[in-house]
C-alpha positions as a printed Julia matrix, in Angstrom:
438×3 Matrix{Float64}:
 134.63   33.94   -6.11
 134.53   30.06   -5.99
 133.32   28.17   -3.3
 135.74   26.74   -0.57
 135.13   22.65   -0.11
 133.99   21.5     3.05
 134.81   17.78    4.0
 132.8    16.7     6.81
 133.67   13.13    8.41
 129.66   12.27    8.46
 129.39   12.54    4.59
 132.31   10.42    4.18
 131.47    7.3     5.56
 130.75    5.69    2.48
 134.51    6.31    1.48
 136.6     3.3     2.27
 140.11    3.34    1.65
 141.51    0.95   -0.76
 145.36    0.42   -1.51
 146.57   -0.98   -4.79
 149.83   -2.56   -3.79
 150.58   -5.0    -1.24
 152.21   -3.67    2.07
 155.6    -4.61    1.35
 155.94   -2.43   -1.6
 154.4     0.36    0.17
 157.07    0.05    3.28
 159.52    0.06    0.94
 158.17    2.53   -1.71
 158.57   -0.1    -4.41
 154.99    0.94   -5.14
 155.85    3.97   -6.92
 156.99    1.87  -10.13
 154.77    1.9   -13.24
 153.9    -1.19  -14.98
 156.58   -0.02  -17.67
 159.39    0.85  -14.7
 158.53   -2.85  -13.05
 158.78   -3.94  -17.12
 162.4    -2.31  -17.5
 163.84   -3.23  -14.46
 162.75   -6.96  -15.04
 164.04   -6.79  -18.79
 167.57   -5.25  -17.79
 167.81   -8.19  -15.01
 166.96  -10.79  -17.45
 169.65   -9.66  -20.16
 171.9    -9.46  -17.22
 170.97  -13.14  -16.64
 171.34  -14.11  -19.84
 174.29  -12.05  -20.75
 176.19  -14.4   -17.66
 175.12  -17.31  -19.68
 176.15  -16.72  -22.58
 179.02  -14.37  -21.92
 177.9   -11.54  -23.91
 179.4    -8.09  -22.48
 177.19   -5.65  -24.56
 173.96   -7.27  -23.81
 175.4    -7.25  -20.17
 176.03   -3.53  -20.18
 172.39   -3.24  -22.28
 170.82   -5.07  -19.03
 172.61   -3.19  -16.7
 171.76    0.24  -18.06
 168.08   -0.67  -17.95
 168.28   -1.6   -14.2
 169.95    1.63  -13.65
 167.61    3.25  -15.51
 164.96    2.31  -13.5
 166.4     2.87   -9.99
 167.94    6.08  -10.69
 164.35    7.05  -11.23
 162.82    5.42   -8.13
 165.84    7.3    -6.19
 165.33   11.02   -7.48
 161.44   10.17   -6.55
 162.58    8.93   -3.06
 164.94   12.52   -2.57
 161.62   14.62   -3.22
 160.19   13.33    0.44
 160.93   16.11    2.64
 162.06   18.42    0.25
 159.24   20.17   -1.0
 158.63   22.78    1.14
 154.66   22.82    2.13
 152.91   25.43    4.35
 149.86   24.42    6.35
 147.86   26.93    8.68
 144.5    26.94   10.51
 142.76   30.15    9.63
 139.83   30.07   12.13
 139.93   29.39   16.05
 140.59   26.28   18.06
 138.12   23.9    16.53
 134.96   22.79   18.39
 133.15   19.49   17.27
 130.33   20.87   14.64
 132.36   24.01   14.38
 133.69   24.81   10.22
 137.61   24.92   10.83
 139.12   26.73    7.77
 142.72   25.71    6.55
 145.0    26.85    4.01
 147.92   25.02    2.33
 150.53   26.15    0.2
 153.69   25.76   -2.07
 156.06   27.71   -3.88
 157.57   25.16   -5.72
 156.33   23.5    -8.99
 154.59   20.68   -8.12
 151.15   18.64   -7.51
 150.36   18.45   -3.87
 147.35   16.23   -2.44
 146.34   17.01    0.97
 146.12   14.15    3.66
 143.07   14.33    5.85
 142.46   12.29    8.54
 141.34    9.0     7.81
 137.48    9.53    7.98
 137.46   12.43    5.77
 139.08   10.29    3.2
 140.53   11.79    0.14
 141.9    15.34    0.21
 141.88   18.37   -1.87
 144.77   18.32   -4.75
 146.35   21.54   -6.66
 149.07   22.36   -8.84
 152.05   24.58   -7.59
 153.17   27.13   -6.81
 150.09   28.0    -5.12
 147.67   27.76   -2.39
 143.97   25.91   -1.75
 141.86   26.58    1.13
 139.68   24.33    1.97
 137.18   23.7     5.54
 136.88   20.59    7.64
 133.78   19.64    9.85
 135.08   17.36   12.8
 132.68   15.33   14.24
 134.9    13.46   17.75
 137.05   15.7    19.85
 140.68   14.86   20.07
 143.84   15.47   18.57
 143.46   15.23   14.78
 146.67   15.03   12.61
 146.36   17.03    9.51
 149.38   16.11    6.75
 151.64   15.45    5.87
 150.65   16.04    2.42
 151.87   14.01   -0.86
 153.11   14.66   -3.43
 152.23   13.02   -7.13
 156.01   12.33   -8.74
 156.0    11.18  -12.56
 159.13   10.77  -14.42
 159.13   11.95  -17.79
 159.61    7.84  -19.22
 156.67    6.9   -17.41
 158.59    4.51  -14.73
 157.86    5.95  -11.74
 154.19    7.5   -11.04
 152.64    7.78   -7.32
 152.76    9.98   -4.06
 155.54   10.4    -1.66
 155.02   12.25    2.01
 156.16   15.44    2.05
 156.08   18.37    4.59
 154.91   18.18    8.46
 151.83   17.18    9.84
 149.63   19.44   11.8
 148.03   18.57   15.28
 144.68   20.26   15.59
 143.07   19.89   19.06
 139.36   19.68   18.75
 137.25   20.44   22.06
 133.79   19.23   22.91
 130.84   20.51   21.3
 128.99   23.48   22.61
 125.18   23.76   22.11
 123.2    27.21   23.05
 121.32   26.18   26.2
 119.02   29.27   25.99
 116.53   27.39   23.61
 115.96   24.43   26.06
 113.07   25.88   28.66
 114.23   23.35   31.49
 117.53   25.05   31.41
 116.52   28.57   30.68
 114.22   28.62   34.21
 117.95   29.23   35.93
 119.12   32.85   36.82
 121.94   33.84   38.69
 121.43   33.01   42.31
 124.9    32.97   43.82
 126.51   35.61   46.34
 128.92   38.37   43.95
 132.0    38.31   44.94
 132.78   40.81   42.49
 131.01   43.46   40.64
 131.56   44.91   37.19
 129.42   48.31   37.92
 131.7    49.47   41.24
 130.96   53.64   40.17
 126.81   52.99   40.47
 125.15   55.09   43.21
 123.05   53.16   45.29
 120.02   55.3    44.34
 120.57   54.97   40.43
 120.73   51.34   40.67
 118.56   49.12   37.96
 115.93   47.33   40.05
 113.95   43.94   39.63
 111.43   42.36   41.34
 112.41   39.91   43.81
 112.7    36.01   42.7
 113.02   32.81   44.62
 116.32   32.14   45.0
 118.15   35.8    45.34
 120.34   36.94   48.54
 118.9    39.06   50.97
 122.36   40.61   50.73
 120.9    41.62   46.73
 117.49   43.3    48.11
 117.1    47.02   47.44
 115.04   48.1    50.55
 114.42   51.8    49.71
 113.28   50.4    46.52
 111.29   47.82   48.05
 109.57   50.67   50.15
 108.61   52.28   47.1
 107.37   49.96   45.57
 105.64   48.08   48.35
 107.39   44.65   47.47
 110.37   43.08   47.63
 113.3    44.5    44.74
 116.46   43.42   44.28
 119.96   45.29   42.77
 119.73   44.52   38.92
 123.41   45.06   38.66
 124.29   41.82   40.9
 123.11   40.28   37.19
 126.48   41.62   35.79
 128.97   40.0    38.96
 130.93   37.2    39.27
 129.8    34.72   41.31
 131.61   31.36   42.55
 129.77   28.03   41.16
 131.17   24.28   41.13
 130.69   22.07   38.12
 130.89   18.74   38.59
 131.79   15.91   35.94
 131.52   12.12   36.47
 134.74   10.8    34.55
 134.53    7.28   36.15
 135.0     4.51   33.02
 132.56    2.16   34.56
 129.65    4.76   34.77
 130.24    5.76   31.18
 130.72    1.79   29.53
 128.18    0.55   31.6
 126.9    -2.02   29.47
 126.95   -3.03   25.73
 124.54   -0.61   25.27
 127.22    1.97   25.26
 128.49    3.01   21.81
 132.14    2.98   22.2
 134.06    5.64   20.27
 137.77    5.99   19.56
 139.07    9.78   20.02
 142.51   10.38   18.14
 145.59   11.69   19.97
 147.82   12.37   17.18
 150.6    10.19   17.55
 149.78    8.89   20.79
 147.26    6.15   21.85
 143.63    6.7    21.04
 141.46    7.52   23.77
 138.3     5.16   24.45
 134.9     7.3    25.01
 131.46    5.97   24.65
 128.38    8.22   23.09
 127.14    9.16   26.55
 129.97   10.64   28.01
 130.67   12.75   24.87
 127.26   13.81   25.23
 127.92   14.64   29.28
 130.89   16.39   28.31
 129.5    18.51   26.06
 126.4    19.77   27.85
 129.47   20.38   30.97
 131.31   22.6    28.08
 127.75   24.19   27.17
 126.49   25.28   30.83
 129.96   26.05   31.69
 130.02   28.91   28.93
 126.47   29.76   30.04
 127.68   30.24   33.27
 130.94   32.29   32.41
 129.58   34.57   29.9
 126.77   35.54   32.83
 129.58   36.08   35.23
 130.35   33.15   36.9
 134.06   32.04   38.19
 133.45   28.47   37.81
 135.27   25.43   39.15
 135.5    22.43   37.51
 136.19   19.18   39.34
 135.55   15.06   39.11
 134.29   12.9    41.4
 137.47   12.28   43.51
 138.01   16.11   43.59
 140.91   16.88   40.91
 140.66   19.95   38.69
 139.37   19.2    35.43
 140.77   22.45   33.82
 144.69   22.87   32.97
 144.87   25.34   36.04
 142.64   26.44   38.64
 141.14   30.29   38.46
 143.73   32.59   39.92
 141.32   35.45   40.12
 137.72   35.94   40.82
 137.2    38.81   37.87
 135.08   38.94   34.97
 138.11   38.2    32.83
 138.98   35.41   35.16
 135.5    33.92   34.65
 136.34   33.51   31.12
 139.27   31.85   31.25
 138.68   29.25   33.76
 135.89   28.1    31.31
 138.52   28.52   28.12
 140.94   26.29   30.5
 138.36   23.81   30.95
 137.17   23.53   27.21
 141.06   23.5    26.03
 141.58   20.5    28.66
 138.45   18.52   26.65
 140.67   17.73   23.71
 142.34   15.06   25.62
 140.3    14.33   28.46
 140.0    10.9    29.33
 138.08    8.57   30.97
 139.6     7.26   34.59
 138.9     3.5    35.93
 139.01    2.91   40.08
 137.13    6.35   40.63
 134.43    4.94   42.99
 134.65    4.24   46.41
 135.27    0.59   47.33
 131.94    0.61   49.34
 129.63    1.56   46.16
 127.7     4.37   47.93
 130.29    7.29   48.91
 130.39    8.22   45.01
 132.12   12.06   46.17
 135.88   11.51   46.98
 136.83   13.27   50.32
 138.37   16.44   48.79
 134.92   16.9    46.98
 132.93   16.76   49.75
 134.99   19.14   51.75
 135.36   21.58   48.74
 131.31   21.32   48.99
 130.92   22.97   52.08
 132.32   26.51   50.19
 129.57   26.24   47.91
 126.41   26.0    50.64
 125.0    28.99   48.81
 126.94   28.93   45.74
 125.81   27.0    42.43
 126.67   23.15   41.91
 126.45   21.45   38.85
 126.62   17.87   38.75
 126.61   15.65   35.79
 127.13   12.29   36.52
 126.5     8.67   34.47
 124.86    5.19   36.14
 123.92    5.49   39.36
 122.5     3.15   41.82
 119.75    3.36   44.65
 122.29    3.4    47.66
 124.34    6.28   45.62
 121.37    8.44   45.03
 120.37    7.97   48.97
 123.83    8.56   49.89
 123.84   11.79   47.56
 120.49   13.17   48.87
 121.96   13.28   52.37
 124.05   16.42   50.45
 121.25   18.38   50.31
 121.38   19.3    54.08
 124.68   21.56   53.88
 124.63   21.91   50.19
 121.22   23.33   48.73
 121.81   24.82   45.07
 122.31   21.88   43.01
 121.37   20.86   39.59
 122.04   17.3    38.64
 122.11   15.67   35.4
 121.65   12.06   35.3
 122.72   10.99   31.48
 121.57    7.18   31.41
 121.0     4.31   28.78
 117.34    3.81   30.08
 115.61    6.28   31.5
 112.52    4.53   32.48
 114.6     2.05   35.29
 115.62    5.06   37.33
 112.45    5.39   39.19
 113.69    4.42   42.27
 116.63    6.71   42.01
 114.34    9.24   41.35
 112.04    8.99   44.68
 115.78    9.15   46.25
 116.32   12.56   44.78
 113.01   13.84   44.95
 113.3    14.07   49.04
 116.11   17.29   48.04
 115.22   20.52   47.02
 117.44   19.75   44.26
 116.65   20.19   40.58
 117.1    16.8    38.97
 117.24   16.03   35.37
 117.15   12.3    34.35
 118.07   12.13   30.62
 118.65    9.36   27.98
 122.42   10.1    27.25
 122.39    8.38   24.09
 120.39   11.23   22.66
 121.51   13.88   21.01
 121.53   17.1    23.26
 119.15   18.81   20.53
 116.75   16.33   21.29
 116.85   15.49   25.02
 114.36   18.09   25.82
 112.54   18.11   22.64
């Protein structure tokens, strides 16, 4: 079986697009004329001019015939635009950054088709129709990428016309943020399910037969299995709560000024199909990938996650409607789907520069006094860190991730947050997530 061709935008960085014709010719599709075609049309025009000067009708007829022949071939080539029926389908699931996506391009008419990939990938695959071709794409940036329209290679028998004309429609591919396996990283692997369960999957388990384990710091008193504790002489908790759905809150900083702070932040352009591209930075892309990875881990563990920005606005397409096992995964999927067009926002920071959380979010935090709260933030000043530390009096189970350009400059901020009982990570945001805990 022939190996499927894989295209990776990272491997196509050395490829540069070269245009063989002028912009004006491409605009009017005159670049379809070959050298023989231009010579034929030019000779016909010259004969018409000479015949007009000499009054020779037979010479004028020959000149007009040559011009008409070139124009007729050019017109027939243009009529092929959009006439050939192309079928393109995505064979794999909706892709995320770093995942391989499989496509199939097919055509039932006799033609030569070349696929048009997003610009970062370079030239696409070519095949002889009727037939089909399968290929794989590996996206390195999130956004809404355009695949197609395909290009049909047209050649007339006389060799006057040769080139590509667009045919078929393009396919919009929403690419979501990258997901990482966080269980490989020890600092993130220490946290277990600590929220109070709001929904239990094992509703028929007998109280005496339920599995137990040793009590761990952070476990709720309501999880304690008192009869098992009496038998073992130490505190034991019900294991069934580890397969229960609890609530958690994930706060992601989407302020433009926090992720494009200085020249050290590498700007990234994210395609949005036919709309204007989004501006992001590598630090924010790492933060969004971290948020998605943490969200997936919590959701698969049964947590009902709410995703918010600093103002308290929802980052998912819709808020979870029910607290259940299925609802936990659905709430994450809604957020992950929204990452394909999630943009940084301007002016989300308070005017005084210290209270970085909006009133709506501060009120919502009161609901999560004992539930897990994950905060993923960009640049932070010492006054903002001091104000943020005051929230530890009411919100206890918080894990903060600061993705900054220069972690060594955050000693004062680390001292401010060290006064809390929160777990704080100050990480080099420009580094790949796989390397942050290396």
